[in-house]
Structures are given as structure tokens and as C-alpha cells.
Coordinates of C-alpha atoms and ligand atoms in Angstrom, one line a residue:
M1 CA 2.8 -6.9 27.7
N2 CA 4.8 -7.7 24.7
R3 CA 8.1 -5.7 24.2
I4 CA 8.0 -2.7 21.9
I5 CA 10.4 -3.7 18.6
T6 CA 11.5 0.0 17.2
L7 CA 12.2 0.5 13.9
D8 CA 15.6 1.3 14.6
E9 CA 16.0 -1.8 16.9
F10 CA 13.9 -3.8 14.0
I11 CA 16.7 -3.1 11.0
I12 CA 19.7 -2.6 13.1
R13 CA 18.7 -7.0 14.3
R14 CA 18.3 -7.1 10.4
Q15 CA 22.1 -6.2 9.9
K16 CA 22.9 -8.6 12.3
D17 CA 22.1 -11.2 9.9
F18 CA 23.8 -10.1 7.3
P19 CA 28.2 -10.3 8.7
F20 CA 29.5 -8.7 5.9
A21 CA 26.7 -5.9 6.2
S22 CA 28.3 -2.3 6.3
G23 CA 25.7 -0.8 7.9
E24 CA 24.6 1.7 5.1
L25 CA 21.3 0.3 3.7
T26 CA 20.5 0.5 8.1
G27 CA 21.3 4.4 8.1
L28 CA 19.4 4.6 4.8
L29 CA 16.8 2.5 6.0
R30 CA 16.5 4.6 9.5
D31 CA 17.2 8.5 7.3
I32 CA 13.7 7.3 5.9
G33 CA 12.2 6.5 8.8
V34 CA 13.3 10.1 10.5
A35 CA 11.9 11.8 6.8
A36 CA 8.6 10.0 7.0
K37 CA 8.2 11.2 10.6
I38 CA 9.4 14.3 9.9
V39 CA 6.3 14.8 6.8
N40 CA 3.9 12.9 9.1
R41 CA 3.5 15.9 11.9
E42 CA 3.1 18.1 8.6
V43 CA 0.3 16.1 7.1
N44 CA -1.1 15.7 11.0
K45 CA -1.3 19.7 11.1
A46 CA -1.4 20.7 7.5
G47 CA -5.2 22.3 8.3
L48 CA -3.7 24.5 10.9
L49 CA -0.5 25.4 8.6
N50 CA -2.6 26.6 5.4
I51 CA 0.4 24.1 3.6
L52 CA -3.5 22.3 1.8
G53 CA -3.9 23.2 -2.4
T54 CA -1.8 23.4 -5.4
A55 CA 1.9 25.1 -5.8
E56 CA 2.1 27.2 -8.5
V57 CA 3.7 24.6 -10.7
E58 CA 3.3 21.4 -12.6
N59 CA 5.3 18.0 -12.1
A60 CA 7.6 16.1 -14.5
S61 CA 4.6 14.2 -15.1
G62 CA 2.8 17.6 -15.7
D63 CA 0.5 16.9 -12.7
A64 CA -0.8 19.7 -10.5
V65 CA 1.7 20.0 -7.2
Q66 CA 0.0 20.2 -4.1
K67 CA 2.2 21.8 -2.1
L68 CA 2.1 19.4 0.5
D69 CA 4.0 17.3 -2.0
L70 CA 7.0 20.1 -2.4
Y71 CA 7.2 20.2 1.2
A72 CA 8.1 15.9 1.0
N73 CA 9.8 15.6 -1.7
E74 CA 11.8 19.0 -0.2
K75 CA 12.5 16.9 4.0
L76 CA 12.8 13.1 2.3
I77 CA 15.8 15.4 -0.2
E78 CA 16.9 17.1 2.3
C79 CA 17.1 13.8 5.5
L80 CA 18.6 11.7 2.6
K81 CA 21.5 14.3 1.3
N82 CA 22.8 14.7 4.9
S83 CA 22.4 11.5 5.6
G84 CA 25.8 10.3 3.8
E85 CA 24.8 6.6 3.0
C86 CA 22.6 7.7 -0.5
A87 CA 24.1 9.2 -3.6
G88 CA 21.4 10.3 -5.7
V89 CA 17.8 10.1 -6.2
A90 CA 15.0 10.4 -7.8
S91 CA 11.8 11.7 -7.3
E92 CA 8.5 11.1 -8.9
E93 CA 8.3 15.7 -8.5
I94 CA 11.8 16.5 -10.0
E95 CA 12.3 15.7 -14.0
E96 CA 15.5 14.5 -13.7
I97 CA 18.1 12.6 -11.3
I98 CA 19.7 14.9 -8.4
T99 CA 23.9 13.7 -7.3
F100 CA 24.9 14.5 -3.5
P101 CA 28.4 14.8 -3.2
T102 CA 30.0 12.3 -0.7
V103 CA 30.4 13.8 2.9
N104 CA 33.6 12.6 4.9
D105 CA 34.9 12.3 1.9
K106 CA 32.9 8.6 2.1
P107 CA 31.4 6.7 -1.4
S108 CA 27.9 5.4 -0.9
K109 CA 26.6 2.2 -2.6
Y110 CA 22.8 3.3 -3.3
V111 CA 20.3 5.3 -4.6
V112 CA 16.9 5.9 -3.2
V113 CA 13.8 6.6 -5.9
F114 CA 10.3 7.9 -4.5
D115 CA 7.0 9.0 -4.4
P116 CA 6.9 11.9 -1.6
L117 CA 3.2 12.1 -1.7
D118 CA 0.9 9.0 -3.7
G119 CA -2.3 10.5 -3.8
S120 CA -2.4 14.5 -3.1
S121 CA -5.8 14.4 -5.3
N122 CA -6.7 13.0 -1.5
I123 CA -4.7 15.8 0.4
D124 CA -7.6 18.3 0.4
V125 CA -10.0 16.1 1.7
N126 CA -8.4 14.8 4.7
V127 CA -8.1 11.4 2.8
S128 CA -5.2 9.4 3.8
V129 CA -1.9 9.3 1.0
G130 CA 2.1 7.6 1.4
T131 CA 4.8 8.4 0.9
I132 CA 6.5 5.5 -1.3
F133 CA 10.3 4.5 -1.8
G134 CA 12.9 2.4 -3.6
I135 CA 16.0 1.9 -3.2
Y136 CA 19.2 0.2 -5.4
R137 CA 22.3 -0.5 -5.0
R138 CA 25.4 1.3 -7.7
I139 CA 26.3 -0.1 -11.1
S140 CA 28.4 3.0 -11.6
D141 CA 32.1 3.3 -9.6
T142 CA 31.6 5.1 -6.2
A143 CA 34.3 6.7 -6.6
D144 CA 32.1 9.0 -8.8
S145 CA 29.8 10.4 -8.7
C146 CA 25.6 7.8 -9.3
T147 CA 24.4 7.9 -12.9
L148 CA 21.0 7.4 -14.7
A149 CA 21.6 3.8 -15.5
D150 CA 22.4 3.1 -11.7
F151 CA 18.3 4.4 -11.8
L152 CA 16.9 2.5 -14.7
Q153 CA 17.5 -0.8 -13.0
K154 CA 14.8 -3.2 -13.4
G155 CA 12.2 -3.6 -9.9
S156 CA 14.0 -7.5 -10.1
Q157 CA 17.3 -5.7 -8.8
L158 CA 15.7 -3.4 -5.2
V159 CA 17.6 -4.0 -2.7
A160 CA 14.6 -2.3 -0.5
A161 CA 11.5 -0.9 -1.1
G162 CA 8.7 0.5 0.9
Y163 CA 6.1 3.1 1.4
V164 CA 4.4 5.2 4.2
L165 CA 1.0 5.6 4.8
Y166 CA -0.5 8.3 6.3
G167 CA -3.8 6.8 7.5
T168 CA -5.7 6.6 10.6
S169 CA -2.6 5.8 12.0
T170 CA 0.9 5.8 10.6
L171 CA 2.6 2.9 8.8
L172 CA 5.5 2.1 7.4
V173 CA 6.1 -0.8 5.6
Y174 CA 9.2 -2.3 3.9
S175 CA 10.9 -5.4 2.8
T176 CA 14.7 -6.1 2.3
G177 CA 13.6 -9.4 0.5
R178 CA 13.8 -11.1 3.2
G179 CA 9.4 -10.8 3.8
V180 CA 7.3 -7.8 5.0
N181 CA 6.8 -5.7 7.9
A182 CA 5.3 -3.1 9.0
F183 CA 5.6 -0.7 12.1
T184 CA 3.2 1.6 13.4
L185 CA 4.2 5.0 14.7
D186 CA 3.5 5.6 18.1
P187 CA 3.0 9.4 18.6
T188 CA 3.1 9.2 22.1
I189 CA 6.9 8.1 21.9
G190 CA 7.6 9.4 17.9
E191 CA 8.2 6.0 17.4
F192 CA 7.9 3.6 14.8
C193 CA 6.9 0.1 16.6
L194 CA 6.4 -2.8 14.7
S195 CA 3.0 -4.2 15.0
H196 CA 2.8 -6.6 11.6
R197 CA 5.4 -9.1 11.8
D198 CA 6.2 -11.1 8.2
I199 CA 2.9 -9.6 6.4
Q200 CA 1.3 -12.5 4.3
I201 CA -1.2 -11.7 1.7
P202 CA -4.4 -13.6 1.4
Q203 CA -4.2 -16.0 -1.5
R204 CA -7.7 -14.8 -2.5
G205 CA -9.9 -11.9 -0.9
N206 CA -12.8 -9.7 -1.0
Y207 CA -11.9 -6.8 -2.4
Y208 CA -11.2 -5.6 -6.1
S209 CA -9.3 -1.9 -6.8
V210 CA -9.5 0.2 -9.7
N211 CA -11.1 3.5 -11.0
Q212 CA -14.8 1.8 -12.3
G213 CA -15.4 5.4 -13.9
Y214 CA -13.0 4.4 -16.5
Y215 CA -14.6 1.4 -17.3
L216 CA -15.8 2.2 -20.6
K217 CA -12.0 3.4 -21.4
F218 CA -10.5 0.3 -20.9
D219 CA -10.3 -2.7 -23.3
V220 CA -13.0 -5.4 -24.1
D221 CA -10.8 -8.1 -21.9
M222 CA -10.7 -6.0 -18.8
R223 CA -14.1 -5.0 -19.1
R224 CA -15.2 -8.1 -19.1
Y225 CA -12.7 -9.4 -15.7
I226 CA -14.0 -6.4 -14.2
D227 CA -17.5 -7.7 -15.0
Q228 CA -16.4 -11.3 -13.9
C229 CA -15.4 -9.4 -10.4
S230 CA -19.1 -7.0 -9.8
D231 CA -20.5 -11.2 -11.2
M232 CA -19.1 -12.5 -8.1
N233 CA -19.8 -10.1 -5.4
L234 CA -16.3 -8.9 -4.7
R235 CA -16.5 -5.2 -2.9
L236 CA -15.4 -2.4 -4.6
R237 CA -12.8 -0.4 -2.9
Y238 CA -11.2 2.3 -4.2
I239 CA -9.1 5.1 -2.8
G240 CA -7.2 7.1 -5.4
S241 CA -4.5 6.9 -2.7
M242 CA -1.9 3.0 -3.7
V243 CA -1.0 3.2 -1.1
S244 CA -4.1 3.1 0.8
D245 CA -5.1 0.7 -2.0
I246 CA -2.2 -1.7 -2.3
H247 CA -2.4 -1.4 1.7
R248 CA -5.6 -2.7 2.7
I249 CA -5.0 -5.2 -0.5
L250 CA -1.7 -6.9 2.0
L251 CA -3.9 -7.7 4.8
Q252 CA -7.2 -8.5 4.1
G253 CA -5.9 -9.9 0.0
G254 CA -7.9 -8.8 -3.3
I255 CA -6.6 -7.5 -6.9
F256 CA -5.5 -3.8 -7.5
L257 CA -5.8 -3.0 -11.2
Y258 CA -5.0 0.0 -13.3
P259 CA -5.3 -0.8 -16.9
N260 CA -4.6 1.2 -20.0
T261 CA -7.4 3.6 -20.9
R262 CA -8.0 6.7 -23.9
K263 CA -6.3 8.4 -22.3
Y264 CA -3.1 6.8 -20.7
P265 CA -2.4 4.0 -23.6
Q266 CA 0.5 3.0 -21.2
G267 CA -1.2 2.6 -18.1
K268 CA -0.9 6.0 -16.0
L269 CA 1.4 4.6 -12.5
R270 CA 5.2 5.4 -12.7
L271 CA 6.8 2.0 -13.1
V272 CA 10.0 3.6 -11.2
Y273 CA 8.5 5.7 -8.1
E274 CA 5.1 3.4 -7.9
C275 CA 4.7 0.5 -9.8
N276 CA 8.1 -1.7 -8.8
P277 CA 8.4 -0.3 -5.1
L278 CA 4.9 -1.4 -4.8
S279 CA 5.5 -4.9 -6.8
F280 CA 8.4 -5.6 -4.4
I281 CA 6.6 -5.4 -1.0
V282 CA 3.2 -7.3 -2.6
E283 CA 5.6 -10.3 -4.2
Q284 CA 8.1 -10.5 -1.0
A285 CA 3.9 -11.9 1.1
G286 CA 3.2 -13.4 -1.4
G287 CA 1.6 -11.7 -4.2
K288 CA 2.2 -11.4 -7.5
A289 CA 2.3 -8.4 -9.7
I290 CA 1.7 -7.7 -13.3
T291 CA 0.9 -5.4 -16.4
T292 CA -3.0 -5.9 -18.0
Q293 CA 0.0 -7.0 -20.7
L294 CA 0.5 -9.7 -18.6
E295 CA 4.4 -9.3 -18.2
R296 CA 5.8 -9.3 -14.7
V297 CA 6.5 -5.8 -13.9
L298 CA 9.5 -6.6 -11.7
D299 CA 11.0 -7.8 -15.3
L300 CA 9.5 -4.7 -17.7
E301 CA 12.5 -3.1 -19.2
V302 CA 13.4 0.6 -17.0
H303 CA 14.2 3.3 -20.3
D304 CA 12.7 6.9 -18.6
L305 CA 12.6 7.7 -14.9
H306 CA 8.6 8.4 -15.6
Q307 CA 7.7 5.6 -18.0
R308 CA 4.1 4.5 -17.0
A309 CA 3.2 0.9 -16.7
T310 CA 0.3 -0.8 -16.5
I311 CA -0.7 -3.3 -13.0
A312 CA -3.1 -5.8 -11.2
M313 CA -1.2 -7.2 -8.1
G314 CA -2.7 -8.5 -5.5
S315 CA -3.7 -11.8 -4.1
P316 CA -1.0 -14.6 -5.9
E317 CA -4.8 -16.6 -7.3
M318 CA -6.2 -13.7 -8.4
V319 CA -3.7 -12.7 -10.3
D320 CA -3.4 -16.2 -11.9
E321 CA -7.1 -16.0 -12.7
M322 CA -7.2 -12.4 -14.0
K323 CA -4.5 -13.9 -16.2
A324 CA -6.0 -16.6 -17.3
F325 CA -8.6 -14.7 -18.6
V326 CA -6.9 -12.3 -20.2
E327 CA -5.0 -14.9 -21.9
K328 CA -8.6 -16.5 -23.3
Y329 CA -9.9 -14.0 -24.2
S330 CA -7.6 -10.7 -25.7
G331 CA -5.1 -14.1 -27.4
I332 CA -2.3 -12.9 -25.5
N333 CA -0.4 -16.1 -25.3
L334 CA -1.7 -18.0 -27.4
P335 CA -0.2 -20.5 -29.8
K336 CA 0.2 -18.0 -33.3
D337 CA -1.3 -20.9 -35.6
Ligands
AHG1 P1 -0.8 11.0 -7.4 O1 -0.5 11.0 -7.0 O2 -0.5 12.4 -8.8 O3 -2.3 11.7 -7.4 O4 -1.3 9.9 -8.6 C1 -2.6 8.9 -8.0 C2 -1.9 8.1 -8.5 C3 -2.4 6.6 -7.4 O5 -1.9 7.1 -6.0 C4 -3.9 6.4 -7.4 O6 -4.0 4.8 -7.2 C5 -4.1 7.0 -8.9 O7 -3.3 8.1 -9.7 C6 -6.0 7.5 -8.7 O8 -5.7 7.8 -9.9 P2 -6.9 8.3 -11.3 O9 -7.9 8.9 -9.9 O10 -6.7 8.5 -12.1 O11 -7.8 6.9 -10.6

């Protein structure tokens, strides 16, 4: 039998690979692991606790907020605030950043961004949801409180990112820029155990993932590309929870698309909380992530915490093909004369 490697053990081992690491990032990742277990506990017994359904508030993006979103949001904030390793957070559920006081007068180098429960329309019907997170090193002076600028860094500046998928089993997937590893929660011992080492996304796959219900709301070049996916007999899978759709593609290959629509001319998904952390993971696994206007997602300027972006991400050959297709049919990147 292979020896079990727990998330904590793995994180500590990795820290030893960096001779000057101070342990703060290690601590932060462990705290996120703890928060994930707490959220997982509630997600699993949600129906029993009467906390399903919509809370009477809207989030910063104007969507109805589910009660479990609020719970997950609170737990993440609580765990990160008490850890002493985090200077502040930005959450998809909150308008402004939250700055934390120092713990034991020890300044923190990092800030964390997260979507506490992504795919909230799935909560009430017992379909997979997820938590997405990203960690940035502060650019502000660590002697003072963190500032908005710390959170508005490009995705290429992420120090670490990951997600937790509350699905048939609960998985924590993360990267610190040296590959992607996944840990499955063993509920009998309450530990995340290494289950997928050094994930490599397949060069191509059989799946495409897009809300085909919006087909007529997409630009013509995107409609044509989707027609081509269908012509090539790719299988359409769309869960409506980005974490779940991306997880399938990470393991089995394919392409995920959320283009601009008439309702969302900039795209629907949030750059800071969804697109950047998941692009970081996909790139670390050998995949690609671009907007449907063909810019690399991780290179996008971030002006606003709740900024939206379009996205096409997944297997590298498929993203390249989509890019070539759009260039050909939309005229993007063609010589001017
Ligand atoms: P939310 O967490 O507000 O439910 O958003 C979910 C996101 C993302 O996870 C998913 O891929 C997408 O929105 C689904 O949006 P549509 O329902 O518009 O397809």
C-alpha cells in the first residue's frame, strides 16, 4: 500500500525546497485547507440544517446570494483573519477589501482573494460547487495595512492559487507555481490526501463546455467556433459551476468558454476571483487561458475588484485552434492594410 501523504505534510515538504521560505505561505495554505474542511462539512449537511435557499441580500455583482455562500464567506474570512499570515482579503461576496490587524505584531506579506462558493445556482439541487482562491504578495509596505493595489495585481503576479471542489468527493487542488497537485478529503480521518500528483492537462480532449443556451447572444465568430466543436463531435458538458467544468477539463482535456453576451458585454465571470486563479492553475498544468478577444488572461490589467472578463481555457491545442479560428473569422490580429 502506498503511504498516504496529507496536504499539511506535502505543503511542509515543499516549503523545505525553498531555503529562505519563512513558512507564511505554508501557513496560509494550511489555513485555507482548514476553512475548506469546515465549508465542506456544512455543504454536506446543508439539507439537514435548513440553510439552503437564497438569503435576503445581493452580492457586490448584484446576484442573489445563497445562504451557504455567506457561510463559506464568513468561515474563510474567520480562518484567514485568525491565522496571522494574511494581511487582508477580497471576496466576490463583498464590495470592498477587508484589512486585518496584525496578530502578535507580526506583519503579513500576503493577501488572499476568493470566491467562497462558486456555482451557487447548483446549491439547492445538490450539484457540485466550489471555492476558488488566489494569493498575492503585497506590494504595499508591510508596516502598514494592506491596500487596494495589493489586490489589483495582474494574475501573472499570483504566488499561489487553487480551488476546492465539493463534488462526489471533496478535492483541494492548488499550485504555488511549480505544477498542480490535488488532494482528496478522506472523511474517515478528516485529512486531504495527495491523490493526483503533478497534473498535466491533455493536449486536447473530447469535451467543450459553454452555456449553449446563449448561442444566439454570442458574436458570430464564437457561434461559428461552437458550430465547429459540434461538427467535430465533441461532447458538450456544462455544469454551471466553473470549478467543476474546469476540473473535468484539467483531468480529461477540452475547452471551457464564457464569451461576451448581449447581457454581459465584458463577459460574466470575475477576473479577480474566478478567471485569474483558474487560469493560473490551467497554465501550471500545461494548458492555456485567453479571453475571447485573444489576450492572455494572466496579463490583463486589473482596474476593479469585481471586473468581469471573457474566457476560453483548457487544452493547449484546442485553445490555439480556437484562437486561430477567431483570428480567421473576426479579423482580430489581421494586418491593417
Ligand atoms: P455564481 O457563483 O454566481 O452562480 O456564478 C457561477 C459562475 C460560474 O461558476 C459558472 O460557470 C457560470 O457562472 C454560470 O453562468 P451561466 O448560468 O450564465 O451559464
